[in-house]
PDB file of C-alpha atoms in Angstrom:
ATOM      1  CA  GLU Z  65     256.473  19.137 225.661  1.00 93.00           C
ATOM      2  CA  ILE Z  66     257.842  21.423 222.652  1.00 95.00           C
ATOM      3  CA  VAL Z  67     255.426  23.885 221.572  1.00 98.00           C
ATOM      4  CA  LEU Z  68     256.012  24.941 217.754  1.00 98.00           C
ATOM      5  CA  THR Z  69     254.746  28.217 216.715  1.00 98.00           C
ATOM      6  CA  GLN Z  70     254.208  28.870 213.060  1.00 98.00           C
ATOM      7  CA  SER Z  71     254.389  32.431 211.500  1.00 95.00           C
ATOM      8  CA  PRO Z  72     252.841  34.074 209.862  1.00 97.00           C
ATOM      9  CA  GLY Z  73     249.301  32.653 210.072  1.00 97.00           C
ATOM     10  CA  THR Z  74     248.394  33.584 206.655  1.00 98.00           C
ATOM     11  CA  LEU Z  75     250.691  34.352 203.739  1.00 98.00           C
ATOM     12  CA  SER Z  76     249.275  36.055 200.663  1.00 98.00           C
ATOM     13  CA  LEU Z  77     251.809  35.783 197.653  1.00 97.00           C
ATOM     14  CA  SER Z  78     251.715  35.319 193.923  1.00 97.00           C
ATOM     15  CA  PRO Z  79     252.842  32.426 191.725  1.00 97.00           C
ATOM     16  CA  GLY Z  80     256.423  32.821 190.593  1.00 97.00           C
ATOM     17  CA  GLU Z  81     256.969  34.490 194.117  1.00 98.00           C
ATOM     18  CA  ARG Z  82     259.238  33.207 196.919  1.00 98.00           C
ATOM     19  CA  ALA Z  83     257.414  31.789 200.197  1.00 98.00           C
ATOM     20  CA  THR Z  84     259.213  31.846 203.421  1.00 98.00           C
ATOM     21  CA  LEU Z  85     257.470  30.296 206.181  1.00 98.00           C
ATOM     22  CA  SER Z  86     258.808  30.183 209.893  1.00 98.00           C
ATOM     23  CA  CYS Z  87     258.580  27.642 212.807  1.00 98.00           C
ATOM     24  CA  ARG Z  88     259.934  28.486 216.258  1.00 98.00           C
ATOM     25  CA  ALA Z  89     260.253  25.976 219.100  1.00 97.00           C
ATOM     26  CA  SER Z  90     259.572  26.508 222.680  1.00 97.00           C
ATOM     27  CA  GLN Z  91     262.784  24.646 223.424  1.00 95.00           C
ATOM     28  CA  SER Z  92     265.828  23.317 221.046  1.00 93.00           C
ATOM     29  CA  VAL Z  93     264.709  20.408 218.738  1.00 93.00           C
ATOM     30  CA  SER Z  94     267.300  17.495 219.173  1.00 85.00           C
ATOM     31  CA  SER Z  95     269.362  17.081 216.253  1.00 82.00           C
ATOM     32  CA  SER Z  96     267.069  18.944 214.147  1.00 89.00           C
ATOM     33  CA  TYR Z  97     264.347  16.172 213.998  1.00 95.00           C
ATOM     34  CA  LEU Z  98     261.979  18.579 212.604  1.00 97.00           C
ATOM     35  CA  ALA Z  99     259.406  17.757 209.296  1.00 98.00           C
ATOM     36  CA  TRP Z 100     257.316  19.853 207.358  1.00 98.00           C
ATOM     37  CA  TYR Z 101     254.057  18.856 205.514  1.00 98.00           C
ATOM     38  CA  GLN Z 102     251.802  20.380 202.980  1.00 98.00           C
ATOM     39  CA  GLN Z 103     248.020  19.823 203.354  1.00 98.00           C
ATOM     40  CA  LYS Z 104     245.427  20.606 200.783  1.00 98.00           C
ATOM     41  CA  PRO Z 105     241.598  20.893 201.331  1.00 96.00           C
ATOM     42  CA  GLY Z 106     240.109  17.231 201.863  1.00 96.00           C
ATOM     43  CA  GLN Z 107     243.532  15.665 201.780  1.00 98.00           C
ATOM     44  CA  ALA Z 108     245.812  13.994 204.201  1.00 98.00           C
ATOM     45  CA  PRO Z 109     249.240  15.826 205.111  1.00 98.00           C
ATOM     46  CA  ARG Z 110     252.297  15.290 202.542  1.00 98.00           C
ATOM     47  CA  LEU Z 111     255.509  15.001 203.920  1.00 98.00           C
ATOM     48  CA  LEU Z 112     257.999  17.654 202.327  1.00 98.00           C
ATOM     49  CA  ILE Z 113     261.087  17.980 204.484  1.00 98.00           C
ATOM     50  CA  TYR Z 114     262.453  15.733 207.513  1.00 97.00           C
ATOM     51  CA  GLY Z 115     265.519  16.020 209.322  1.00 95.00           C
ATOM     52  CA  ALA Z 116     265.051  19.957 209.076  1.00 96.00           C
ATOM     53  CA  SER Z 117     266.707  20.070 205.279  1.00 97.00           C
ATOM     54  CA  SER Z 118     266.100  16.824 203.616  1.00 97.00           C
ATOM     55  CA  ARG Z 119     263.640  16.419 200.931  1.00 98.00           C
ATOM     56  CA  ALA Z 120     261.030  13.708 201.097  1.00 97.00           C
ATOM     57  CA  THR Z 121     260.946  11.475 197.962  1.00 96.00           C
ATOM     58  CA  GLY Z 122     259.305  12.829 194.795  1.00 96.00           C
ATOM     59  CA  ILE Z 123     259.519  16.464 196.322  1.00 98.00           C
ATOM     60  CA  PRO Z 124     260.171  19.172 193.841  1.00 97.00           C
ATOM     61  CA  ASP Z 125     263.822  20.846 194.453  1.00 97.00           C
ATOM     62  CA  ARG Z 126     261.847  24.369 195.121  1.00 98.00           C
ATOM     63  CA  PHE Z 127     261.105  23.320 198.320  1.00 98.00           C
ATOM     64  CA  SER Z 128     263.982  23.546 200.763  1.00 98.00           C
ATOM     65  CA  GLY Z 129     264.215  23.638 204.551  1.00 97.00           C
ATOM     66  CA  SER Z 130     266.759  24.880 207.084  1.00 97.00           C
ATOM     67  CA  GLY Z 131     267.565  25.944 210.575  1.00 96.00           C
ATOM     68  CA  SER Z 132     268.549  24.340 213.966  1.00 95.00           C
ATOM     69  CA  GLY Z 133     267.911  24.664 217.471  1.00 95.00           C
ATOM     70  CA  THR Z 134     264.859  26.727 217.994  1.00 97.00           C
ATOM     71  CA  ASP Z 135     264.053  28.292 214.441  1.00 97.00           C
ATOM     72  CA  PHE Z 136     263.421  26.650 211.338  1.00 98.00           C
ATOM     73  CA  THR Z 137     262.219  27.754 207.841  1.00 98.00           C
ATOM     74  CA  LEU Z 138     260.485  26.299 204.871  1.00 98.00           C
ATOM     75  CA  THR Z 139     261.141  28.044 201.610  1.00 98.00           C
ATOM     76  CA  ILE Z 140     259.450  27.756 198.235  1.00 98.00           C
ATOM     77  CA  SER Z 141     261.828  29.200 195.809  1.00 96.00           C
ATOM     78  CA  ARG Z 142     259.177  30.302 193.044  1.00 96.00           C
ATOM     79  CA  LEU Z 143     255.432  29.218 193.456  1.00 98.00           C
ATOM     80  CA  GLU Z 144     253.383  27.286 191.480  1.00 97.00           C
ATOM     81  CA  PRO Z 145     249.752  27.278 191.508  1.00 97.00           C
ATOM     82  CA  GLU Z 146     249.643  23.889 193.180  1.00 97.00           C
ATOM     83  CA  ASP Z 147     251.728  25.035 196.200  1.00 98.00           C
ATOM     84  CA  PHE Z 148     248.943  26.971 197.865  1.00 97.00           C
ATOM     85  CA  ALA Z 149     247.865  25.147 200.785  1.00 98.00           C
ATOM     86  CA  VAL Z 150     248.473  24.816 204.459  1.00 98.00           C
ATOM     87  CA  TYR Z 151     251.839  23.989 205.798  1.00 98.00           C
ATOM     88  CA  TYR Z 152     252.648  22.475 209.145  1.00 98.00           C
ATOM     89  CA  CYS Z 153     256.204  21.863 210.952  1.00 98.00           C
ATOM     90  CA  GLN Z 154     256.407  19.131 213.400  1.00 98.00           C
ATOM     91  CA  GLN Z 155     259.123  18.034 215.792  1.00 97.00           C
ATOM     92  CA  TYR Z 156     260.148  14.449 216.771  1.00 96.00           C
ATOM     93  CA  GLY Z 157     263.030  15.269 218.944  1.00 92.00           C
ATOM     94  CA  SER Z 158     261.223  15.103 221.902  1.00 92.00           C
ATOM     95  CA  SER Z 159     258.290  13.053 223.239  1.00 91.00           C
ATOM     96  CA  PRO Z 160     255.343  13.866 222.554  1.00 94.00           C
ATOM     97  CA  VAL Z 161     255.541  14.480 218.812  1.00 97.00           C
ATOM     98  CA  THR Z 162     253.864  17.947 218.281  1.00 98.00           C
ATOM     99  CA  PHE Z 163     252.894  19.913 215.253  1.00 98.00           C
ATOM    100  CA  GLY Z 164     252.598  23.789 214.599  1.00 98.00           C
ATOM    101  CA  GLN Z 165     249.258  25.182 214.248  1.00 98.00           C
ATOM    102  CA  GLY Z 166     249.688  25.713 210.416  1.00 98.00           C
ATOM    103  CA  THR Z 167     250.428  28.581 207.994  1.00 98.00           C
ATOM    104  CA  LYS Z 168     247.871  29.160 205.055  1.00 98.00           C
ATOM    105  CA  LEU Z 169     249.502  29.966 201.879  1.00 98.00           C
ATOM    106  CA  GLU Z 170     246.991  31.568 199.786  1.00 97.00           C
ATOM    107  CA  ILE Z 171     246.880  33.364 196.349  1.00 95.00           C
ATOM    108  CA  LYS Z 172     247.165  36.980 196.196  1.00 93.00           C
TER     109      LYS Z 172
ATOM    110  CA  GLN M 265     252.878   1.644 196.450  1.00 93.00           C
ATOM    111  CA  LEU M 266     252.500   1.490 200.184  1.00 97.00           C
ATOM    112  CA  GLN M 267     248.722   2.178 200.948  1.00 98.00           C
ATOM    113  CA  LEU M 268     247.047   2.911 204.331  1.00 98.00           C
ATOM    114  CA  GLN M 269     243.117   2.815 204.740  1.00 98.00           C
ATOM    115  CA  GLU M 270     241.308   3.631 208.048  1.00 98.00           C
ATOM    116  CA  SER M 271     238.001   1.829 208.707  1.00 98.00           C
ATOM    117  CA  GLY M 272     235.201   2.139 211.445  1.00 97.00           C
ATOM    118  CA  PRO M 273     232.117   3.841 212.642  1.00 97.00           C
ATOM    119  CA  GLY M 274     231.569   7.494 211.629  1.00 96.00           C
ATOM    120  CA  LEU M 275     229.199   8.220 214.323  1.00 98.00           C
ATOM    121  CA  VAL M 276     230.310   7.474 218.159  1.00 98.00           C
ATOM    122  CA  LYS M 277     227.988   8.357 221.188  1.00 98.00           C
ATOM    123  CA  PRO M 278     229.363  10.314 224.033  1.00 97.00           C
ATOM    124  CA  SER M 279     231.003   8.271 226.793  1.00 97.00           C
ATOM    125  CA  GLU M 280     231.474   5.164 224.248  1.00 98.00           C
ATOM    126  CA  THR M 281     234.734   3.929 222.799  1.00 98.00           C
ATOM    127  CA  LEU M 282     235.681   5.033 219.226  1.00 98.00           C
ATOM    128  CA  SER M 283     237.327   2.181 217.305  1.00 98.00           C
ATOM    129  CA  LEU M 284     239.309   2.210 214.163  1.00 98.00           C
ATOM    130  CA  THR M 285     241.250  -0.108 212.147  1.00 98.00           C
ATOM    131  CA  CYS M 286     244.185   0.794 209.718  1.00 98.00           C
ATOM    132  CA  THR M 287     244.689  -1.729 206.806  1.00 98.00           C
ATOM    133  CA  VAL M 288     248.103  -1.401 205.386  1.00 98.00           C
ATOM    134  CA  SER M 289     248.507  -2.744 201.917  1.00 97.00           C
ATOM    135  CA  GLY M 290     251.781  -2.856 199.376  1.00 96.00           C
ATOM    136  CA  GLY M 291     254.204  -3.571 202.398  1.00 96.00           C
ATOM    137  CA  SER M 292     254.395  -5.311 205.496  1.00 96.00           C
ATOM    138  CA  ILE M 293     253.600  -3.740 208.759  1.00 97.00           C
ATOM    139  CA  SER M 294     256.350  -6.324 210.243  1.00 96.00           C
ATOM    140  CA  SER M 295     259.014  -4.436 208.603  1.00 93.00           C
ATOM    141  CA  SER M 296     261.673  -3.468 211.166  1.00 92.00           C
ATOM    142  CA  SER M 297     262.307  -0.164 209.776  1.00 93.00           C
ATOM    143  CA  TYR M 298     258.990   1.455 210.620  1.00 96.00           C
ATOM    144  CA  TYR M 299     256.420   2.420 213.226  1.00 97.00           C
ATOM    145  CA  TRP M 300     252.773   3.217 212.656  1.00 98.00           C
ATOM    146  CA  GLY M 301     250.875   6.057 213.994  1.00 98.00           C
ATOM    147  CA  TRP M 302     247.447   7.797 214.536  1.00 98.00           C
ATOM    148  CA  ILE M 303     246.850  11.531 214.324  1.00 98.00           C
ATOM    149  CA  ARG M 304     243.663  13.511 214.367  1.00 98.00           C
ATOM    150  CA  GLN M 305     242.355  16.701 213.053  1.00 98.00           C
ATOM    151  CA  PRO M 306     239.246  18.464 214.332  1.00 98.00           C
ATOM    152  CA  PRO M 307     237.386  20.065 211.793  1.00 97.00           C
ATOM    153  CA  GLY M 308     239.193  23.349 210.692  1.00 95.00           C
ATOM    154  CA  LYS M 309     241.932  22.969 213.222  1.00 97.00           C
ATOM    155  CA  GLY M 310     245.388  21.477 213.320  1.00 97.00           C
ATOM    156  CA  LEU M 311     247.083  17.921 213.569  1.00 98.00           C
ATOM    157  CA  GLU M 312     247.400  16.275 216.937  1.00 98.00           C
ATOM    158  CA  TRP M 313     249.589  13.061 217.265  1.00 98.00           C
ATOM    159  CA  ILE M 314     247.623  10.166 219.356  1.00 98.00           C
ATOM    160  CA  GLY M 315     250.166   7.624 219.483  1.00 98.00           C
ATOM    161  CA  SER M 316     252.202   5.118 217.595  1.00 97.00           C
ATOM    162  CA  ILE M 317     252.986   1.330 217.667  1.00 97.00           C
ATOM    163  CA  TYR M 318     255.945  -1.048 216.586  1.00 96.00           C
ATOM    164  CA  TYR M 319     255.369  -4.330 214.758  1.00 96.00           C
ATOM    165  CA  SER M 320     256.517  -5.787 218.182  1.00 95.00           C
ATOM    166  CA  GLY M 321     253.716  -4.355 220.057  1.00 95.00           C
ATOM    167  CA  SER M 322     255.651  -1.574 221.779  1.00 95.00           C
ATOM    168  CA  THR M 323     253.596   1.531 222.082  1.00 96.00           C
ATOM    169  CA  TYR M 324     254.200   5.238 222.413  1.00 95.00           C
ATOM    170  CA  TYR M 325     251.236   7.693 223.519  1.00 96.00           C
ATOM    171  CA  ASN M 326     250.563  11.358 223.579  1.00 97.00           C
ATOM    172  CA  PRO M 327     250.298  11.961 227.350  1.00 95.00           C
ATOM    173  CA  SER M 328     247.425  14.030 226.796  1.00 97.00           C
ATOM    174  CA  LEU M 329     245.326  11.045 225.548  1.00 97.00           C
ATOM    175  CA  LYS M 330     247.209   8.291 227.235  1.00 96.00           C
ATOM    176  CA  SER M 331     244.579   7.499 229.944  1.00 97.00           C
ATOM    177  CA  ARG M 332     242.170   6.618 227.017  1.00 98.00           C
ATOM    178  CA  VAL M 333     243.961   5.384 224.458  1.00 98.00           C
ATOM    179  CA  THR M 334     244.915   1.938 223.231  1.00 98.00           C
ATOM    180  CA  ILE M 335     246.888   1.095 220.150  1.00 98.00           C
ATOM    181  CA  SER M 336     247.275  -2.513 218.933  1.00 98.00           C
ATOM    182  CA  VAL M 337     248.857  -4.370 215.832  1.00 98.00           C
ATOM    183  CA  ASP M 338     247.863  -7.685 214.155  1.00 97.00           C
ATOM    184  CA  THR M 339     250.658  -8.546 211.989  1.00 96.00           C
ATOM    185  CA  SER M 340     248.761 -11.618 210.482  1.00 97.00           C
ATOM    186  CA  LYS M 341     246.208  -9.237 209.087  1.00 97.00           C
ATOM    187  CA  ASN M 342     248.707  -6.278 208.323  1.00 97.00           C
ATOM    188  CA  GLN M 343     246.725  -3.859 210.520  1.00 98.00           C
ATOM    189  CA  PHE M 344     246.689  -1.724 213.306  1.00 98.00           C
ATOM    190  CA  SER M 345     243.967  -0.432 215.423  1.00 98.00           C
ATOM    191  CA  LEU M 346     242.867   2.435 217.654  1.00 98.00           C
ATOM    192  CA  LYS M 347     240.645   2.366 220.714  1.00 98.00           C
ATOM    193  CA  LEU M 348     239.705   5.744 222.452  1.00 98.00           C
ATOM    194  CA  SER M 349     237.391   5.502 225.266  1.00 98.00           C
ATOM    195  CA  SER M 350     235.020   7.802 227.111  1.00 98.00           C
ATOM    196  CA  VAL M 351     234.634  10.268 223.925  1.00 98.00           C
ATOM    197  CA  THR M 352     233.273  13.553 224.100  1.00 98.00           C
ATOM    198  CA  ALA M 353     232.363  15.923 221.372  1.00 98.00           C
ATOM    199  CA  ALA M 354     235.997  17.221 221.687  1.00 98.00           C
ATOM    200  CA  ASP M 355     237.191  13.872 220.059  1.00 98.00           C
ATOM    201  CA  THR M 356     235.098  14.719 216.783  1.00 98.00           C
ATOM    202  CA  ALA M 357     237.933  14.746 214.070  1.00 98.00           C
ATOM    203  CA  VAL M 358     239.148  13.472 210.985  1.00 98.00           C
ATOM    204  CA  TYR M 359     241.214  10.531 212.194  1.00 98.00           C
ATOM    205  CA  TYR M 360     244.443   9.645 210.320  1.00 98.00           C
ATOM    206  CA  CYS M 361     246.821   6.298 210.260  1.00 98.00           C
ATOM    207  CA  ALA M 362     250.375   6.994 208.700  1.00 98.00           C
ATOM    208  CA  ARG M 363     253.644   5.532 208.530  1.00 98.00           C
ATOM    209  CA  HIS M 364     256.649   6.683 210.411  1.00 97.00           C
ATOM    210  CA  ARG M 365     259.974   6.883 208.786  1.00 95.00           C
ATOM    211  CA  GLY M 366     261.465   4.873 211.754  1.00 92.00           C
ATOM    212  CA  ALA M 367     262.192   6.377 215.287  1.00 93.00           C
ATOM    213  CA  VAL M 368     264.786   8.388 217.019  1.00 93.00           C
ATOM    214  CA  GLU M 369     266.365   7.840 220.208  1.00 91.00           C
ATOM    215  CA  THR M 370     266.691  10.970 222.531  1.00 87.00           C
ATOM    216  CA  TYR M 371     267.019  11.842 226.217  1.00 82.00           C
ATOM    217  CA  SER M 372     264.028  12.675 228.370  1.00 79.00           C
ATOM    218  CA  GLY M 373     264.137  15.430 231.256  1.00 76.00           C
ATOM    219  CA  ALA M 374     265.181  12.737 233.627  1.00 83.00           C
ATOM    220  CA  GLY M 375     268.117  11.515 231.426  1.00 82.00           C
ATOM    221  CA  ASP M 376     266.411   8.314 230.438  1.00 86.00           C
ATOM    222  CA  ILE M 377     266.406   7.438 226.478  1.00 87.00           C
ATOM    223  CA  VAL M 378     263.186   7.680 224.897  1.00 90.00           C
ATOM    224  CA  VAL M 379     261.980   6.394 221.675  1.00 92.00           C
ATOM    225  CA  VAL M 380     260.227   9.082 219.686  1.00 93.00           C
ATOM    226  CA  PRO M 381     258.648   7.972 216.120  1.00 93.00           C
ATOM    227  CA  ALA M 382     259.969  10.047 213.546  1.00 95.00           C
ATOM    228  CA  ALA M 383     258.357  11.913 210.271  1.00 96.00           C
ATOM    229  CA  LEU M 384     255.267  10.419 208.868  1.00 98.00           C
ATOM    230  CA  ASP M 385     255.743   9.500 205.014  1.00 97.00           C
ATOM    231  CA  TYR M 386     252.669   7.721 204.097  1.00 98.00           C
ATOM    232  CA  TRP M 387     249.172   8.527 205.059  1.00 98.00           C
ATOM    233  CA  GLY M 388     245.760   7.080 204.920  1.00 98.00           C
ATOM    234  CA  GLN M 389     242.940   9.373 203.351  1.00 98.00           C
ATOM    235  CA  GLY M 390     241.366  10.034 206.887  1.00 98.00           C
ATOM    236  CA  THR M 391     238.007   9.203 208.262  1.00 98.00           C
ATOM    237  CA  LEU M 392     235.683  11.582 209.838  1.00 98.00           C
ATOM    238  CA  VAL M 393     234.557  10.415 213.465  1.00 98.00           C
ATOM    239  CA  THR M 394     231.781  12.450 214.802  1.00 98.00           C
ATOM    240  CA  VAL M 395     230.912  12.085 218.579  1.00 98.00           C
ATOM    241  CA  SER M 396     227.043  12.877 219.038  1.00 97.00           C
ATOM    242  CA  SER M 397     223.947  11.406 220.624  1.00 95.00           C
TER     243      SER M 397
END
């Protein structure tokens, strides 16, 4: 199975700053079948990005995804207060579907 | 607006079977475009895919849980269900049902074509299931 490793584990930034989150796969993710989710405490995850770079419905354009092969990035261009949460990557290019362990984005 | 709602016991005894149902409203579970899945999250930990189902009844399981998992669909009720047998404390988690944005076809290591459910765009609120005597 493909193991996804997210870094950093915790990212401390201020509103207005740029956030860069990394997701590295143990082997190449087929056809960039990689998604990103945002999860706030007590809530279900919310799909942000699929296909490595396509924004899901209703997701603001400050969220962008990039990458291919084994290295993927989620970028939040200017952090808003509501963006502080835990972010997960997920691959669906190989069975079984797997998730990264998460990156916690906290207010500095 | 599509909505998913999990239901079932919040407490299950060790060695027994965990049973949950997901009721889909605002859309048809029989749509050919989507797959339906179960994901769990132990308290304070990350997400784990349990398995998924297509309206036709085709199932896709995580090999780590496959021997204990059964997922079924009832299109007449617009529901799908999860059964996890022989539970232990390690199965204590928030269980989510969710919709996949379709599925992709990829090649396994043996060269066979494998269907893999895609990204998850609608989620239920989740239900905490505790395994304890």
